[in-house]
Short mmCIF file of C-alpha atoms and ligand atoms in Angstrom, two decimals:
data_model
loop_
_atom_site.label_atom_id
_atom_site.label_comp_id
_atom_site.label_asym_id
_atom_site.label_seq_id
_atom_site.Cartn_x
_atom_site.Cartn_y
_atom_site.Cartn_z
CA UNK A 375 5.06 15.62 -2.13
CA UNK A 376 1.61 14.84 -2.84
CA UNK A 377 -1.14 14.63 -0.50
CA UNK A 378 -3.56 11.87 -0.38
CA UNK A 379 -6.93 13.40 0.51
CA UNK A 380 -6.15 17.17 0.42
CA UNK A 381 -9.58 18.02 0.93
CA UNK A 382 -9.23 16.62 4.86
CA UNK A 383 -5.42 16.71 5.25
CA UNK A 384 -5.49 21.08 4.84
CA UNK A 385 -8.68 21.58 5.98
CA UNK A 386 -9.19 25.09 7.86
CA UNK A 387 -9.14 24.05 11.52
CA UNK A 388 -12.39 25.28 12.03
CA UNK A 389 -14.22 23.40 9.29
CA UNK A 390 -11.96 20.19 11.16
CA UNK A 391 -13.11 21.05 14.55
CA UNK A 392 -16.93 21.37 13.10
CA UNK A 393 -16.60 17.92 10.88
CA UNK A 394 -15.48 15.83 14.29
CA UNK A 395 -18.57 18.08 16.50
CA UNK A 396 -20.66 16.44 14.11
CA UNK A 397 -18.81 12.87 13.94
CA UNK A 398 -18.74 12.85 17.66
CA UNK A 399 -22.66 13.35 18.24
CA UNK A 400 -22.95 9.83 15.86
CA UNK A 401 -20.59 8.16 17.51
CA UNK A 402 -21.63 8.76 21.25
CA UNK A 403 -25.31 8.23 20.26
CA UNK A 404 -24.39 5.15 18.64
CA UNK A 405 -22.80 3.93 21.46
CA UNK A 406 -24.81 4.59 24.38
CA UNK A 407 -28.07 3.07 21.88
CA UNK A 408 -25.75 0.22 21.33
CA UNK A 409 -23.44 -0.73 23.71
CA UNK A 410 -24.50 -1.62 27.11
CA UNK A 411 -21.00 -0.73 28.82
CA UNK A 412 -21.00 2.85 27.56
CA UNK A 413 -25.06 3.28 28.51
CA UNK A 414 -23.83 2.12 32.38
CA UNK A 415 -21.24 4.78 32.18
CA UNK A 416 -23.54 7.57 30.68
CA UNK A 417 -26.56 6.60 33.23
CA UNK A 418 -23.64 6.46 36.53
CA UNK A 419 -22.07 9.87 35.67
CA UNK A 420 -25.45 11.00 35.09
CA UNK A 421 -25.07 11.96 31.43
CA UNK A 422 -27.09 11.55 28.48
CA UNK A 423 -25.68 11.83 25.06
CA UNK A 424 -27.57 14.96 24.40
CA UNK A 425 -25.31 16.63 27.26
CA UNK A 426 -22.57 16.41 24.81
CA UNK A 427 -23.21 18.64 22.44
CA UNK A 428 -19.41 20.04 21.66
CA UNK A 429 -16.11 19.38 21.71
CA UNK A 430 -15.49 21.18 25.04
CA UNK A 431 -18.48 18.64 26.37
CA UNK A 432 -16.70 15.57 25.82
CA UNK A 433 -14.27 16.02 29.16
CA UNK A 434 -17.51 14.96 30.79
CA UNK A 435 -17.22 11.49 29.36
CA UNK A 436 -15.97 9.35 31.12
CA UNK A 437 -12.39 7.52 29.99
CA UNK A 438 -12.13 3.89 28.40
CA UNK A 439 -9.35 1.72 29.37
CA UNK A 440 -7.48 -1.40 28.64
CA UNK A 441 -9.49 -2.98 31.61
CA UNK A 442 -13.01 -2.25 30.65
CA UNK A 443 -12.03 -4.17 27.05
CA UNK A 444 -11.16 -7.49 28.68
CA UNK A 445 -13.47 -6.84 31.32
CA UNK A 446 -16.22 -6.91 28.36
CA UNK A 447 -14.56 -9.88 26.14
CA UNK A 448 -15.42 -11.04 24.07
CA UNK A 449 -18.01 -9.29 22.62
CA UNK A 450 -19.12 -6.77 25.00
CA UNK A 451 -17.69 -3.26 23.21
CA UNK A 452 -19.46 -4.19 19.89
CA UNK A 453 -21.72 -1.58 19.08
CA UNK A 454 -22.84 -3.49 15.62
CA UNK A 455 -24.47 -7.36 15.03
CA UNK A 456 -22.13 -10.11 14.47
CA UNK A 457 -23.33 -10.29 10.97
CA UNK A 458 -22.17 -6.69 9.91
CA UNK A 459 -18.70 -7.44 11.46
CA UNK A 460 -16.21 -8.98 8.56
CA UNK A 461 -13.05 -9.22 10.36
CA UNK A 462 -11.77 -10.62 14.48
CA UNK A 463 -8.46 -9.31 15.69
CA UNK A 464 -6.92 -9.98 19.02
CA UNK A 465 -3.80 -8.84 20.33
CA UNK A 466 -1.33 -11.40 21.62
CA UNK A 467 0.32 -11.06 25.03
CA UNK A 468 -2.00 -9.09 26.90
CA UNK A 469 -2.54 -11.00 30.63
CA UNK A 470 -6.03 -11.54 32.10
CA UNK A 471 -9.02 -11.56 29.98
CA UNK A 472 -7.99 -11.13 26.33
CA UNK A 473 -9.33 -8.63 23.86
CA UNK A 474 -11.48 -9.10 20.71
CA UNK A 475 -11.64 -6.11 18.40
CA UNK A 476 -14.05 -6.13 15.20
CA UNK A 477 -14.26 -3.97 12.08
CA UNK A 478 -17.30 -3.63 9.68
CA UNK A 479 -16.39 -3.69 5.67
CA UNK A 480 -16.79 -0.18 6.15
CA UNK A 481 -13.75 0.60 9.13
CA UNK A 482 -11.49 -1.63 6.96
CA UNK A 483 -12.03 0.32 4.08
CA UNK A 484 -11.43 3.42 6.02
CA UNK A 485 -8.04 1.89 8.07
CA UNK A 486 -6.97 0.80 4.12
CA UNK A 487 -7.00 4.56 3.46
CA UNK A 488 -5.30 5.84 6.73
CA UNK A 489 -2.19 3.89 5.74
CA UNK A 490 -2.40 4.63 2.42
CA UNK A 491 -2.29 8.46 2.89
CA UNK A 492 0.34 8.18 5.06
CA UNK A 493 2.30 6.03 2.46
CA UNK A 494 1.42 8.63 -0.23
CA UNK A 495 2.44 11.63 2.01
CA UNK A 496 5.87 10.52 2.32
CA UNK A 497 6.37 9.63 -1.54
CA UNK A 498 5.42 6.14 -2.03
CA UNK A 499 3.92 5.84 -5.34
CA UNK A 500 2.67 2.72 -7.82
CA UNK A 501 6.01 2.68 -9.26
CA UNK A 502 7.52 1.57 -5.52
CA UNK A 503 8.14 -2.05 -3.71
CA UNK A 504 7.45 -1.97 -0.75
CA UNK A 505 9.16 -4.67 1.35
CA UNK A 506 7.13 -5.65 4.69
CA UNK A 507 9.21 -7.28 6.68
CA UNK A 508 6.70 -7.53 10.09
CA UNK A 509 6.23 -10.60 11.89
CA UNK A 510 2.41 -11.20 10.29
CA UNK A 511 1.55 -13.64 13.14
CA UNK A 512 2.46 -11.51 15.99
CA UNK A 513 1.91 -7.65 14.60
CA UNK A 514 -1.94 -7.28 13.60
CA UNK A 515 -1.10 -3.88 11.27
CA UNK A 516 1.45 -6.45 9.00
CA UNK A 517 -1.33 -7.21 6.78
CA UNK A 518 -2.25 -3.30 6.65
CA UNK A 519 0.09 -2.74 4.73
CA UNK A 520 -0.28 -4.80 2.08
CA UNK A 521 -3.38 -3.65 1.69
CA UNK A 522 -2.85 0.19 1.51
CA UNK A 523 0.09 -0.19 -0.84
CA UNK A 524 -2.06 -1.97 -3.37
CA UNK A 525 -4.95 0.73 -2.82
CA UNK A 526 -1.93 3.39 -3.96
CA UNK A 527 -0.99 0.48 -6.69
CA UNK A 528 3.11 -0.13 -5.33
CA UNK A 529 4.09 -3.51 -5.51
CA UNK A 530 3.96 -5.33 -2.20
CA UNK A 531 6.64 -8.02 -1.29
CA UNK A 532 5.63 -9.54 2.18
CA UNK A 533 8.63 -10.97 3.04
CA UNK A 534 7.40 -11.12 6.97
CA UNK A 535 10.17 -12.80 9.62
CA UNK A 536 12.60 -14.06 6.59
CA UNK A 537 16.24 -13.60 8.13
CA UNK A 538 18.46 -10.20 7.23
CA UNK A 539 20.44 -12.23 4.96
CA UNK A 540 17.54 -13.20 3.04
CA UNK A 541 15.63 -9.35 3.24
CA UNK A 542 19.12 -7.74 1.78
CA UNK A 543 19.13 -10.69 -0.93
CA UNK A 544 15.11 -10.08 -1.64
CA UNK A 545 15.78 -5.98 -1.52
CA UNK A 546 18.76 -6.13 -4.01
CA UNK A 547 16.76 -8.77 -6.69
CA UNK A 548 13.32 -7.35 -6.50
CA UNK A 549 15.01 -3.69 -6.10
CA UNK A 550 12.63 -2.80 -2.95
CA UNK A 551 12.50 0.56 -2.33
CA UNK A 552 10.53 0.65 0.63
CA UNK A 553 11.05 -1.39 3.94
CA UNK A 554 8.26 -1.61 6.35
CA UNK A 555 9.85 -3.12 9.59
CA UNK A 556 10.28 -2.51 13.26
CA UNK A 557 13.36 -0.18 13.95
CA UNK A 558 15.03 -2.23 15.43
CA UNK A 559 14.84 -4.96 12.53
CA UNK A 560 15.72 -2.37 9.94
CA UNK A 561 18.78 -1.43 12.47
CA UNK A 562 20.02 -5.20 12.19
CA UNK A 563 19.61 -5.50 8.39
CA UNK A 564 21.88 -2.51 8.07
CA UNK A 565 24.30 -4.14 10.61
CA UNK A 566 24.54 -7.41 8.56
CA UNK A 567 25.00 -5.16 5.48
CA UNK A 568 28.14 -3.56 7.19
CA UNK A 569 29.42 -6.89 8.25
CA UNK A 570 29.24 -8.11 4.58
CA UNK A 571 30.53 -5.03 3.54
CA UNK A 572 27.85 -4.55 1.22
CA UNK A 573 26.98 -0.73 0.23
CA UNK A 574 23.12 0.38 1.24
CA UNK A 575 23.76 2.90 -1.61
CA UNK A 576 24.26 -0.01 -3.92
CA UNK A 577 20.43 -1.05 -3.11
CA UNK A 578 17.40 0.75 -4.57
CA UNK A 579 16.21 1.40 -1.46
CA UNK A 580 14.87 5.30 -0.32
CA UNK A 581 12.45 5.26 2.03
CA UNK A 582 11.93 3.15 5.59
CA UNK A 583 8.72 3.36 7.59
CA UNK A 584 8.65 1.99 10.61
CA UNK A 585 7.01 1.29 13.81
CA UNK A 586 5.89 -0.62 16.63
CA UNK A 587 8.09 0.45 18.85
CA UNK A 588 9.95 3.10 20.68
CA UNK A 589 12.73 4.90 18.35
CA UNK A 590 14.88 7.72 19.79
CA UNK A 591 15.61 10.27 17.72
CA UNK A 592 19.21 9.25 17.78
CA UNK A 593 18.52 5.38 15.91
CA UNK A 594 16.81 7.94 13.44
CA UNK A 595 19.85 9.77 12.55
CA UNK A 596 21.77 6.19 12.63
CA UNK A 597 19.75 4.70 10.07
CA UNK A 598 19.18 8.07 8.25
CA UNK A 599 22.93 8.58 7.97
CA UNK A 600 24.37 5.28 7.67
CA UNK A 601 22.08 3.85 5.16
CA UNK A 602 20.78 6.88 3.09
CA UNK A 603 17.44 6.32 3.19
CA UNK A 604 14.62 8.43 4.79
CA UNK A 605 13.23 7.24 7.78
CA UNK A 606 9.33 7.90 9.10
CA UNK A 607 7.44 6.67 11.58
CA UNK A 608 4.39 5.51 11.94
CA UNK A 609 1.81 5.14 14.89
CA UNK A 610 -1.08 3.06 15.71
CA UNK A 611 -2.71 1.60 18.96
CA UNK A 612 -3.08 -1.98 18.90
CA UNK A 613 -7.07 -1.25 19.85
CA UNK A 614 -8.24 1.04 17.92
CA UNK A 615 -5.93 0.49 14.57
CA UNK A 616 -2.25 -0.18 13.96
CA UNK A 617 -1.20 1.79 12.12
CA UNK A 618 -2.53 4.51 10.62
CA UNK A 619 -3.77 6.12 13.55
CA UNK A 620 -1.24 8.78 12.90
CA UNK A 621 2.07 8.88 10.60
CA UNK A 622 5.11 11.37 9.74
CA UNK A 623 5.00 13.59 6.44
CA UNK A 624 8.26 14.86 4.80
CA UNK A 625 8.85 17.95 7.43
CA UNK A 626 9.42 15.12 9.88
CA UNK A 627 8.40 17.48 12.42
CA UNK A 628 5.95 14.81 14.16
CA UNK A 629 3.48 12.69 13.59
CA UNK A 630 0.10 13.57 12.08
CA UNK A 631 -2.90 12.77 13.45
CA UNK A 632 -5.56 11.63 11.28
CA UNK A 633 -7.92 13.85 12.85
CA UNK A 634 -10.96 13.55 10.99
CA UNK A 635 -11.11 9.65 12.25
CA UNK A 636 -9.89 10.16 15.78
CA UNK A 637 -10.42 12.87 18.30
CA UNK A 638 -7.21 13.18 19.92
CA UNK A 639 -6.63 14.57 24.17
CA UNK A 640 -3.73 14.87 26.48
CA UNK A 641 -4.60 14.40 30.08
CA UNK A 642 -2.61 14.11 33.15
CA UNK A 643 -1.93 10.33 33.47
CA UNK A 644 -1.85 10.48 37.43
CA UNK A 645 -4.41 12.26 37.98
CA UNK A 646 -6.95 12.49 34.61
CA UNK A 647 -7.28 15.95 34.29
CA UNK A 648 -7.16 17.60 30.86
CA UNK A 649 -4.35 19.35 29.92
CA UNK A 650 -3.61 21.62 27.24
CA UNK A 651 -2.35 19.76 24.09
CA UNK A 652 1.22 21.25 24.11
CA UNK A 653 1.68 20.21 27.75
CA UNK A 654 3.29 16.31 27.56
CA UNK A 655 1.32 13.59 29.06
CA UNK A 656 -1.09 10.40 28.48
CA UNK A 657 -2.88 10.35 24.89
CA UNK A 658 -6.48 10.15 25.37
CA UNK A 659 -8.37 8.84 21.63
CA UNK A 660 -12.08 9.22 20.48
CA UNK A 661 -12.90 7.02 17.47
CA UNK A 662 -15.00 9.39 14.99
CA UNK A 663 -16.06 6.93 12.47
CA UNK A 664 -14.97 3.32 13.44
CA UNK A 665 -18.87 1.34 13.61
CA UNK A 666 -17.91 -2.20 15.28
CA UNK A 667 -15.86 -1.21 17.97
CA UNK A 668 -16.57 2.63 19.09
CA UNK A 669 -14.09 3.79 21.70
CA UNK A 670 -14.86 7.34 23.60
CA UNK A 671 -12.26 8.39 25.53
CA UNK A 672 -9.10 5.67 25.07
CA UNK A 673 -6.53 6.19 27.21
CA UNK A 674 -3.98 4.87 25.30
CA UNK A 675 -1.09 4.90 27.80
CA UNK A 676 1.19 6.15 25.31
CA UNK A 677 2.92 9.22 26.32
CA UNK A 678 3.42 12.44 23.80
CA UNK A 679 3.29 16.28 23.23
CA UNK A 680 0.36 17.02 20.76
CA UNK A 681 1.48 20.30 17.97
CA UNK A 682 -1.78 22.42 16.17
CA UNK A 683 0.32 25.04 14.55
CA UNK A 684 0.26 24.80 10.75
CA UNK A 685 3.11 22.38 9.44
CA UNK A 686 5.69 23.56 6.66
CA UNK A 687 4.16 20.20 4.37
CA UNK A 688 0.81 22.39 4.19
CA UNK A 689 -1.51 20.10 6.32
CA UNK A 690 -3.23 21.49 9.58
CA UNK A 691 -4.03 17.85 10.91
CA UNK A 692 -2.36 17.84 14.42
CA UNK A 693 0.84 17.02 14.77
CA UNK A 694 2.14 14.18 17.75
CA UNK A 695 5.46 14.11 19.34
CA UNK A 696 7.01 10.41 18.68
CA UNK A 697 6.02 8.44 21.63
CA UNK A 698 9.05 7.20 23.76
CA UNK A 699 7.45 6.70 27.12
CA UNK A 700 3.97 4.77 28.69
CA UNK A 701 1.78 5.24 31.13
CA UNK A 702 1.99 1.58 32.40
CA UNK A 703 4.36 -0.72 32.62
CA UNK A 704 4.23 -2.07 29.33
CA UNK A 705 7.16 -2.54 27.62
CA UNK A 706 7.97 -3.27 23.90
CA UNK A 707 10.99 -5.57 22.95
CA UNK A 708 11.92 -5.84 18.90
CA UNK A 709 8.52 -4.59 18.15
CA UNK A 710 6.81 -6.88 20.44
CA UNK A 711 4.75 -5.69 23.26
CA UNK A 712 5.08 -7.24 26.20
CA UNK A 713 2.91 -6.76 30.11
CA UNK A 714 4.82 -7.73 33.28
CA UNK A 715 1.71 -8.71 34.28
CA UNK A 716 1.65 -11.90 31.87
CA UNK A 717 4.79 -13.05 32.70
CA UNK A 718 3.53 -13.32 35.55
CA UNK A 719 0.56 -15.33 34.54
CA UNK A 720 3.12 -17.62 32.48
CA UNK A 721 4.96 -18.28 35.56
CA UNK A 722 2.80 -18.49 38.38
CA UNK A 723 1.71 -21.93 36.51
CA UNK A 724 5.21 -23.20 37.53
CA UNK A 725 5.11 -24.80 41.12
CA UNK A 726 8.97 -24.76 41.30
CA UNK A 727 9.18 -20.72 40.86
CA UNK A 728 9.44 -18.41 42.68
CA UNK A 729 8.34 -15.88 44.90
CA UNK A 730 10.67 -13.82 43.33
CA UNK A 731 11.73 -12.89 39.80
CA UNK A 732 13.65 -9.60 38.39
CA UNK A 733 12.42 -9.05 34.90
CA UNK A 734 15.20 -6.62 33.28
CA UNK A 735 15.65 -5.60 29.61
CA UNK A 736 18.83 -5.27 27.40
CA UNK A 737 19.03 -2.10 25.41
CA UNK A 738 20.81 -1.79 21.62
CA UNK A 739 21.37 1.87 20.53
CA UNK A 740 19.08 2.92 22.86
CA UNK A 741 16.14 0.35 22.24
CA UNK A 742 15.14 -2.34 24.04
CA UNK A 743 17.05 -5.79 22.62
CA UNK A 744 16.78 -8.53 24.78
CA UNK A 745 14.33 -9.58 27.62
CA UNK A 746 16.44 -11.36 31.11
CA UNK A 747 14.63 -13.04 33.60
CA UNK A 748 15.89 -13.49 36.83
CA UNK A 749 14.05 -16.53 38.45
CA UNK A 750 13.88 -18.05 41.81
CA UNK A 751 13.42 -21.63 41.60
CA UNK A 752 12.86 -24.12 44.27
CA UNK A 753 15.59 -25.86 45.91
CA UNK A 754 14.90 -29.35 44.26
CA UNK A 755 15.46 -27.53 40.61
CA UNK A 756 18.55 -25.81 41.97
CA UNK A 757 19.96 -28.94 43.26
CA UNK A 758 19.01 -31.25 40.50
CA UNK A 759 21.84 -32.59 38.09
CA UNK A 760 22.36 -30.77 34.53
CA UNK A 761 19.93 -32.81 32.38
CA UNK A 762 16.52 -32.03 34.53
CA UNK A 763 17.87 -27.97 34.72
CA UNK A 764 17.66 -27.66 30.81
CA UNK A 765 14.49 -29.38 30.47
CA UNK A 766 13.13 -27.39 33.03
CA UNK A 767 14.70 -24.12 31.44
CA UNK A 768 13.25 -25.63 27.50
CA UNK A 769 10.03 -25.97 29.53
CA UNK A 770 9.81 -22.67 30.53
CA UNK A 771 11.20 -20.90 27.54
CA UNK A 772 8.80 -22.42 25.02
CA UNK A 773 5.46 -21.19 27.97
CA UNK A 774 7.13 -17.74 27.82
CA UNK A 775 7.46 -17.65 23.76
CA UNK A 776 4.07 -18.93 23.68
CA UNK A 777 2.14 -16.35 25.63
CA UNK A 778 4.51 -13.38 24.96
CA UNK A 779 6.00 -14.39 21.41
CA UNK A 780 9.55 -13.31 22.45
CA UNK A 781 12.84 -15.90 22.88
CA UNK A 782 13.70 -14.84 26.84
CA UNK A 783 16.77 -15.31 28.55
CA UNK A 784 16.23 -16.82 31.66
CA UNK A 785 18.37 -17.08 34.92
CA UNK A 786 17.80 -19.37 37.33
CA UNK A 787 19.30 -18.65 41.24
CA UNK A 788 18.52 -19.81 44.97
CA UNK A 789 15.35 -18.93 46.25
CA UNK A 790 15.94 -15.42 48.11
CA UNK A 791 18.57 -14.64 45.94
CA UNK A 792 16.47 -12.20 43.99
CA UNK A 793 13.91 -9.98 44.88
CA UNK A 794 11.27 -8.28 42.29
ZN1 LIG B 1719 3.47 17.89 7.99
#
């Protein structure tokens, strides 16, 4: 299988570890001179960014998290003018303060080619169609893929949130032979396909790369098996980029990292300490070339096992386990992810709820399906006649799809009934 950018992807891994000491010096310089956040952090931890000098220094750096982001919205982590930045993203469905991130012509061109030699790694080639079949409203990395599949010349058809009936109709016409989904999409295609009795081996389809969202290794052997194709995954944080942080190859022995872009720890989520990279725990990111929106130190919450030993496909990038478990209580439903902590928002701006609520998840093959809310509501809802229930129920079903994106099932029961 070819490889992209063979130059970075086998690199000896001490010319790598020498290319990010000299990335990382740029970056932290750039943003302590630039960003007033990481100059507060440098100055209280009594640092200066000549104090990190090597890879080994950077466990004196202090951690970035989720908080310090919406703590600086909107544009408080941008280490470049306004005028330099050529693209706004913001993640839906976080709760408090949201979270602007921006990219320079420059980090788009760079994300472009993170996908792209992840695409070409696993065989995708200018003779493939490639079948995205994201939600482009609600996942940010959608469009990403468009956009690296034309860099490697494949045909893109972005067939976004279009039904199963409708994907299987475009992938037997067009003759896709890539789908880009969520597992758990591409799991339900292949379901509909059973139910019609149609034969995957029938379509032109060989390859599925997917993402945005937990997939045990079991749902890989289902679709693997049951529908012929080869299945990768691919990984991003919603952040820092989605995807093309990191991405399988054909050993499908993990994910890897693209190394030369992002300076990748494993620390003990508990209690932050550094741990040795095959030890699992929380995945701690340094952007290495990313000039809008520098990030030293992410914690990304995401949970994984990281692998340096040389890989049978020939490149020495790192190596991830597939992420399966967080740090927080963030949880990720068909693709989408969603924070206790706005539901809570969303419902908090209904007088007649609760105290309590159970929030409680419905799993398919393993993978989370279905979202249930338990909800106390107040005596005057409970004893109202049919008609006012519903509206009340439409009324809070369309304030939960808007913040979260997500149709939720939602129970309604005597105050004290429930406890959460
Ligand atoms: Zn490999």
């Amino acid at each position: 299988m070819p490889i992209f950018n063979p130059a970075v992807e086998t690199m000896e891994r001490k010319a790598l570890l020498e290319l990010q000491n000299e990335r990382l010096q740029i970056v932290i310089n750039q943003a302590y001179s630039n960003v007033d956040f990481y100059r507060r952090k440098f100055d209280e931890a009594g640092l200066s960014p000549d104090d990190i000098k090597t890879l080994e220094d950077l466990k004196r750096v202090p951690f970035t998290t989720r908080k310090d982001l919406m703590d600086n919205y909107p544009y408080g982590m941008f280490a470049v003018p306004l005028r330099d930045v050529v693209r706004l993203q913001f993640p839906l469905g976080l709760y408090g303060n949201p979270i602007v991130i921006g990219y320079t012509r420059k980090d788009l061109k760079i994300w472009r080619e993170l996908v792209a030699r992840i695409m070409a790694g696993i065989g995708i080639t200018e003779h493939d169609i490639l079948q995205v079949a994201f939600n482009y409203g609600l996942f940010l990395g959608a469009i990403r893929f468009n956009q690296s599949a034309e860099l490697i010349g494949a045909a893109v058809v972005p067939a976004s949130i279009a039904p199963a009936e409708v994907q299987l109709r475009i992938m037997k016409d067009f003759r896709s032979t890539v789908l880009a989904s969520t597992p758990s999409f591409a799991l339900h295609i292949l379901e509909v396909m059973q139910k019609k009795g149609i034969d995957p081996r029938t379509l032109s389809l060989k390859i599925g790369l997917f993402g945005a969202e937990p997939w045990p290794p079991e749902v890989h052997r289902f679709i693997e098996e049951n529908w012929g194709i080869k299945a990768y995954d691919i990984y991003g944080v919603t952040e820092l980029v989605e995807p093309g942080v990191a991405g399988e190859c054909p050993a499908q022995a993990g994910l890897h990292i693209c190394e030369d872009h992002f300076l990748a720890e494993i620390i003990d989520p508990a209690s932050g300490k550094l741990l040795e990279p095959s030890e699992e725990g929380e995945l701690v990111l340094t952007t290495l070339t990313i000039d809008a929106y520098p990030l030293l130190r992410y914690r990304t919450s995401d949970i994984t096992t990281l692998h340096l030993e040389p890989c049978p496909c020939g490149r020495t990038l790192a190596r991830m386990d597939r992420v399966l478990k967080r740090s927080d209580r963030m949880i990720t439903v068909r693709g989408i992810n969603v924070f206790p902590e706005k539901i809570k928002e969303v419902l908090a701006s209904f007088q007649a709820i609760g105290p309590g609520y159970t929030i409680s998840v419905s799993k398919k093959k393993g993978m989370n399906d279905q979202l249930k809310l338990g909800i106390e509501a107040s005596a005057e809802i409970m004893g109202a006649g049919l008609e006012k229930k519903e509206a009340f129920r439409d009324a809070l079903h369309l304030a939960l799809r808007r913040a979260i994106g997500l149709r939720v099932e939602v129970e309604l029961k005597e105050r004290s009934a429930v406890r959460g």
